């Protein structure tokens, strides 16, 4: 059994798309790009580029930024990848100033755990947008304490990867402390008889904290939705989905 950061080990990167396929959030961001009549979009924390390349194929001018070289390697070789400008790094590496929309999908906002890095990300994002440009991202709502279900019993599932065969996947909560949730994801590859473990930490910010962070970075919050159907936030909402405009 080996323990890794999820976005560093090539075997876990290779199965990332099978574990995290297109989902309801994907349709939300595709629709948002259309509603805003965006031309140029920056995908911050683009990972393996599933959505980045889908948007590129739909004709948007795309930039994908991610600090994980292993994730970007998958992204570059995906159909449509040749149309995307890829940057290995974080938002501080962005060199444009006129994008229409910046997105952070797949709960990237929670992976940026400390407040200084989150503020720096939002400030750099703002600098890369044209006046009136939007930033959109989601963060899991801490209200319903979603980590309570991150147990082997509640989270165990089996997926079938085209290249690696059946994989059993489950989560194990490690610690909840100061809005930070540490947990492990276990991947048991049946054909190789091997189990890999990724150790992760996510930050759970509240709606007022995220709103304040956007204001501090020079954005005005336009919408906060509680789910991908654009419902308002309620106590039990799973997501906090923000759309904010560059002031
Ligand atoms: C859960 S993945 C989401 C990937 C993709 N956006 C998706 O929806 O599938 C989180 C990604 O955030 C990236 N990431 C971590 N820290 C980051 C930072 N400071 N700036 C930008 N991306 C970061 C990771 O490398 C990883 O690819």
Short mmCIF file of C-alpha atoms and ligand atoms in Angstrom, two decimals:
data_model
loop_
_atom_site.label_atom_id
_atom_site.label_comp_id
_atom_site.label_asym_id
_atom_site.label_seq_id
_atom_site.Cartn_x
_atom_site.Cartn_y
_atom_site.Cartn_z
CA UNK A 1 0.00 0.00 0.00
CA UNK A 2 1.41 3.42 -0.95
CA UNK A 3 0.32 6.90 0.19
CA UNK A 4 0.44 9.78 -2.29
CA UNK A 5 -0.89 13.24 -3.07
CA UNK A 6 -3.77 12.54 -5.46
CA UNK A 7 -2.51 14.85 -8.20
CA UNK A 8 1.12 13.74 -8.10
CA UNK A 9 0.99 9.97 -8.53
CA UNK A 10 0.60 9.02 -12.23
CA UNK A 11 -1.55 5.94 -11.46
CA UNK A 12 -4.10 8.01 -9.55
CA UNK A 13 -4.00 10.73 -12.21
CA UNK A 14 -4.60 8.06 -14.87
CA UNK A 15 -7.90 7.01 -13.28
CA UNK A 16 -8.98 10.55 -12.22
CA UNK A 17 -11.51 10.93 -15.05
CA UNK A 18 -13.11 7.55 -14.33
CA UNK A 19 -13.51 8.50 -10.67
CA UNK A 20 -14.60 12.08 -11.52
CA UNK A 21 -16.52 11.98 -14.84
CA UNK A 22 -18.67 14.75 -16.32
CA UNK A 23 -21.32 15.63 -13.71
CA UNK A 24 -24.04 18.19 -13.01
CA UNK A 25 -21.44 20.88 -12.39
CA UNK A 26 -20.07 20.48 -15.90
CA UNK A 27 -23.40 21.43 -17.48
CA UNK A 28 -23.67 24.43 -15.14
CA UNK A 29 -20.32 25.88 -16.26
CA UNK A 30 -20.98 25.17 -19.96
CA UNK A 31 -24.31 26.99 -19.69
CA UNK A 32 -22.74 29.87 -17.75
CA UNK A 33 -20.15 30.42 -20.50
CA UNK A 34 -22.98 30.57 -23.05
CA UNK A 35 -25.24 32.84 -20.97
CA UNK A 36 -22.36 35.29 -20.43
CA UNK A 37 -21.44 35.17 -24.16
CA UNK A 38 -17.85 34.64 -23.05
CA UNK A 39 -15.09 34.37 -25.67
CA UNK A 40 -12.05 33.76 -23.49
CA UNK A 41 -12.12 31.59 -20.38
CA UNK A 42 -9.48 30.67 -17.82
CA UNK A 43 -9.84 27.32 -16.06
CA UNK A 44 -7.89 27.62 -12.79
CA UNK A 45 -7.00 24.23 -11.29
CA UNK A 46 -8.03 22.66 -14.60
CA UNK A 47 -6.67 19.24 -13.60
CA UNK A 48 -6.94 16.70 -16.41
CA UNK A 49 -8.72 19.28 -18.57
CA UNK A 50 -12.00 17.43 -19.17
CA UNK A 51 -14.07 20.63 -19.04
CA UNK A 52 -11.28 22.84 -20.42
CA UNK A 53 -11.11 20.78 -23.63
CA UNK A 54 -14.88 20.48 -23.90
CA UNK A 55 -15.12 24.29 -23.81
CA UNK A 56 -12.25 24.57 -26.34
CA UNK A 57 -14.11 22.19 -28.68
CA UNK A 58 -17.15 24.47 -28.36
CA UNK A 59 -15.08 27.38 -29.68
CA UNK A 60 -14.05 29.24 -26.51
CA UNK A 61 -10.49 30.56 -26.28
CA UNK A 62 -9.22 28.56 -23.31
CA UNK A 63 -6.35 28.83 -20.85
CA UNK A 64 -5.89 25.97 -18.38
CA UNK A 65 -3.72 26.47 -15.28
CA UNK A 66 -2.73 23.77 -12.81
CA UNK A 67 0.27 23.17 -10.56
CA UNK A 68 0.24 19.40 -11.18
CA UNK A 69 2.40 18.48 -14.17
CA UNK A 70 0.96 14.94 -14.10
CA UNK A 71 -2.62 16.25 -14.43
CA UNK A 72 -1.59 18.63 -17.24
CA UNK A 73 0.09 15.76 -19.12
CA UNK A 74 -3.30 14.04 -19.35
CA UNK A 75 -4.98 17.35 -20.29
CA UNK A 76 -2.53 18.16 -23.11
CA UNK A 77 -3.13 14.80 -24.82
CA UNK A 78 -6.92 14.88 -24.65
CA UNK A 79 -8.87 15.64 -27.88
CA UNK A 80 -9.11 19.44 -28.05
CA UNK A 81 -5.99 19.80 -25.87
CA UNK A 82 -4.05 21.26 -28.78
CA UNK A 83 -6.43 24.25 -28.81
CA UNK A 84 -5.80 25.16 -25.15
CA UNK A 85 -3.01 27.29 -23.74
CA UNK A 86 -1.73 25.27 -20.76
CA UNK A 87 0.18 26.83 -17.87
CA UNK A 88 1.85 24.71 -15.20
CA UNK A 89 1.48 26.72 -12.00
CA UNK A 90 -1.14 28.69 -10.15
CA UNK A 91 -3.14 31.84 -10.90
CA UNK A 92 -0.10 34.05 -10.24
CA UNK A 93 1.37 32.75 -13.53
CA UNK A 94 -1.51 34.16 -15.60
CA UNK A 95 -0.30 36.82 -18.01
CA UNK A 96 -3.57 37.92 -19.58
CA UNK A 97 -5.78 40.82 -18.50
CA UNK A 98 -8.88 40.58 -20.66
CA UNK A 99 -10.54 37.22 -20.04
CA UNK A 100 -14.33 37.17 -19.87
CA UNK A 101 -14.67 34.38 -17.35
CA UNK A 102 -12.51 32.45 -14.87
CA UNK A 103 -13.76 29.14 -13.46
CA UNK A 104 -12.54 26.92 -10.64
CA UNK A 105 -14.36 23.61 -10.84
CA UNK A 106 -14.14 20.32 -8.95
CA UNK A 107 -13.93 22.17 -5.60
CA UNK A 108 -10.52 23.67 -6.42
CA UNK A 109 -11.38 26.51 -4.03
CA UNK A 110 -11.30 24.00 -1.16
CA UNK A 111 -7.92 22.63 -2.23
CA UNK A 112 -6.50 26.15 -1.74
CA UNK A 113 -6.69 25.77 2.01
CA UNK A 114 -4.90 28.73 3.57
CA UNK A 115 -6.43 32.20 3.46
CA UNK A 116 -3.32 33.92 2.09
CA UNK A 117 -3.14 31.60 -0.94
CA UNK A 118 -6.90 31.91 -1.51
CA UNK A 119 -6.69 35.72 -1.40
CA UNK A 120 -3.68 35.68 -3.74
CA UNK A 121 -5.59 33.38 -6.13
CA UNK A 122 -8.59 35.71 -6.24
CA UNK A 123 -6.43 38.84 -6.68
CA UNK A 124 -4.52 37.21 -9.56
CA UNK A 125 -7.81 36.01 -11.07
CA UNK A 126 -9.20 39.53 -10.94
CA UNK A 127 -6.09 40.88 -12.69
CA UNK A 128 -6.60 38.36 -15.52
CA UNK A 129 -10.21 39.44 -16.17
CA UNK A 130 -11.52 42.37 -18.16
CA UNK A 131 -13.64 44.91 -16.24
CA UNK A 132 -17.04 43.25 -15.86
CA UNK A 133 -15.52 39.78 -16.25
CA UNK A 134 -16.78 37.00 -13.98
CA UNK A 135 -15.26 34.44 -11.67
CA UNK A 136 -17.30 31.30 -10.90
CA UNK A 137 -16.51 28.43 -8.55
CA UNK A 138 -18.12 26.07 -6.09
CA UNK A 139 -17.27 25.05 -2.55
CA UNK A 140 -19.08 22.38 -0.53
CA UNK A 141 -21.46 23.86 2.04
CA UNK A 142 -20.06 23.05 5.52
CA UNK A 143 -23.59 23.35 7.02
CA UNK A 144 -24.67 19.71 6.45
CA UNK A 145 -21.21 18.41 7.52
CA UNK A 146 -20.68 16.31 4.36
CA UNK A 147 -17.49 14.78 5.78
CA UNK A 148 -19.63 12.73 8.18
CA UNK A 149 -20.30 10.41 5.22
CA UNK A 150 -16.62 10.07 4.34
CA UNK A 151 -16.39 6.65 5.94
CA UNK A 152 -15.54 3.36 4.22
CA UNK A 153 -19.07 2.08 4.92
CA UNK A 154 -20.89 5.10 3.43
CA UNK A 155 -18.51 5.91 0.58
CA UNK A 156 -17.37 2.54 -0.83
CA UNK A 157 -18.06 2.15 -4.57
CA UNK A 158 -16.73 0.15 -7.48
CA UNK A 159 -15.74 1.75 -10.74
CA UNK A 160 -14.50 0.19 -13.97
CA UNK A 161 -11.59 1.89 -15.67
CA UNK A 162 -11.00 1.06 -19.34
CA UNK A 163 -7.24 0.68 -18.83
CA UNK A 164 -6.94 -0.45 -15.21
CA UNK A 165 -10.04 -2.63 -14.79
CA UNK A 166 -12.22 -2.68 -11.66
CA UNK A 167 -11.21 -0.33 -8.85
CA UNK A 168 -12.77 -0.19 -5.41
CA UNK A 169 -12.77 3.39 -4.07
CA UNK A 170 -13.59 4.64 -0.59
CA UNK A 171 -12.86 7.56 1.77
CA UNK A 172 -11.66 7.59 5.34
CA UNK A 173 -12.08 10.74 7.41
CA UNK A 174 -8.90 11.50 9.38
CA UNK A 175 -9.46 14.80 11.21
CA UNK A 176 -11.77 17.83 11.29
CA UNK A 177 -10.09 20.90 12.74
CA UNK A 178 -10.64 24.64 12.21
CA UNK A 179 -12.66 24.31 8.96
CA UNK A 180 -10.02 21.92 7.60
CA UNK A 181 -10.95 18.36 6.85
CA UNK A 182 -8.21 15.80 6.38
CA UNK A 183 -9.15 12.50 4.77
CA UNK A 184 -7.75 9.64 2.74
CA UNK A 185 -9.03 8.23 -0.52
CA UNK A 186 -8.31 4.54 -0.96
CA UNK A 187 -8.08 2.94 -4.40
CA UNK A 188 -7.88 -0.86 -4.57
CA UNK A 189 -6.88 -1.98 -8.06
CA UNK A 190 -8.34 -5.49 -8.34
CA UNK A 191 -6.28 -6.64 -11.34
CA UNK A 192 -2.92 -5.48 -9.91
CA UNK A 193 -3.90 -6.52 -6.37
CA UNK A 194 -2.59 -3.16 -5.18
CA UNK A 195 -4.06 -0.47 -2.93
CA UNK A 196 -3.02 3.18 -3.27
CA UNK A 197 -3.98 5.86 -0.78
CA UNK A 198 -4.11 9.60 -1.40
CA UNK A 199 -3.99 11.92 1.60
CA UNK A 200 -5.95 15.14 1.14
CA UNK A 201 -6.96 18.25 3.03
CA UNK A 202 -9.90 20.46 2.12
CA UNK A 203 -10.95 23.80 3.56
CA UNK A 204 -14.65 24.32 4.24
CA UNK A 205 -15.40 28.05 4.13
CA UNK A 206 -18.86 29.38 4.96
CA UNK A 207 -20.97 31.47 2.58
CA UNK A 208 -20.20 34.74 4.48
CA UNK A 209 -16.46 33.91 4.48
CA UNK A 210 -16.42 33.25 0.74
CA UNK A 211 -18.44 36.41 0.09
CA UNK A 212 -15.98 38.45 2.18
CA UNK A 213 -12.98 36.89 0.41
CA UNK A 214 -14.43 37.93 -2.96
CA UNK A 215 -15.14 41.47 -1.73
CA UNK A 216 -11.60 41.75 -0.33
CA UNK A 217 -10.19 40.81 -3.75
CA UNK A 218 -12.29 43.38 -5.65
CA UNK A 219 -15.27 41.30 -6.77
CA UNK A 220 -19.00 41.86 -6.23
CA UNK A 221 -21.03 38.69 -5.67
CA UNK A 222 -23.71 38.34 -8.34
CA UNK A 223 -25.22 34.93 -7.51
CA UNK A 224 -24.83 32.23 -4.89
CA UNK A 225 -26.64 28.99 -5.74
CA UNK A 226 -27.14 26.03 -3.43
CA UNK A 227 -27.13 23.41 -6.17
CA UNK A 228 -26.47 22.95 -9.87
CA UNK A 229 -30.14 23.70 -10.71
CA UNK A 230 -29.52 27.28 -9.56
CA UNK A 231 -31.69 26.94 -6.44
CA UNK A 232 -31.01 29.46 -3.65
CA UNK A 233 -28.82 28.34 -0.75
CA UNK A 234 -30.74 26.59 2.05
CA UNK A 235 -29.47 25.07 5.30
CA UNK A 236 -29.14 21.62 3.72
CA UNK A 237 -27.65 22.72 0.37
CA UNK A 238 -24.71 20.61 -0.71
CA UNK A 239 -22.90 23.34 -2.64
CA UNK A 240 -22.14 27.05 -2.44
CA UNK A 241 -21.82 28.04 -6.11
CA UNK A 242 -20.56 31.60 -6.57
CA UNK A 243 -20.66 33.85 -9.60
CA UNK A 244 -18.96 37.21 -8.95
CA UNK A 245 -18.20 40.17 -11.18
CA UNK A 246 -14.92 42.07 -11.36
CA UNK A 247 -15.57 45.52 -9.87
C1 LIG B 1 -10.25 18.05 -7.57
S1 LIG B 1 -9.14 18.62 -8.78
C2 LIG B 1 -10.23 19.46 -9.88
C3 LIG B 1 -9.75 19.41 -11.30
C4 LIG B 1 -10.74 19.92 -12.35
N1 LIG B 1 -11.00 21.35 -12.20
C5 LIG B 1 -12.04 19.16 -12.30
O1 LIG B 1 -13.10 19.76 -12.20
O2 LIG B 1 -11.99 17.93 -12.41
C6 LIG B 1 -8.32 19.96 -7.96
C7 LIG B 1 -7.19 20.57 -8.79
O3 LIG B 1 -6.74 21.77 -8.14
C8 LIG B 1 -5.36 21.88 -8.40
N2 LIG B 1 -4.79 22.85 -7.46
C9 LIG B 1 -4.33 22.62 -6.20
N3 LIG B 1 -3.87 23.78 -5.67
C10 LIG B 1 -4.04 24.75 -6.60
C11 LIG B 1 -3.75 26.14 -6.67
N4 LIG B 1 -3.20 26.79 -5.65
N5 LIG B 1 -4.05 26.82 -7.81
C12 LIG B 1 -4.62 26.18 -8.85
N6 LIG B 1 -4.93 24.86 -8.85
C13 LIG B 1 -4.63 24.16 -7.75
C14 LIG B 1 -4.86 20.46 -8.28
O4 LIG B 1 -3.59 20.26 -8.89
C15 LIG B 1 -5.98 19.68 -8.96
O5 LIG B 1 -5.72 19.48 -10.33
#
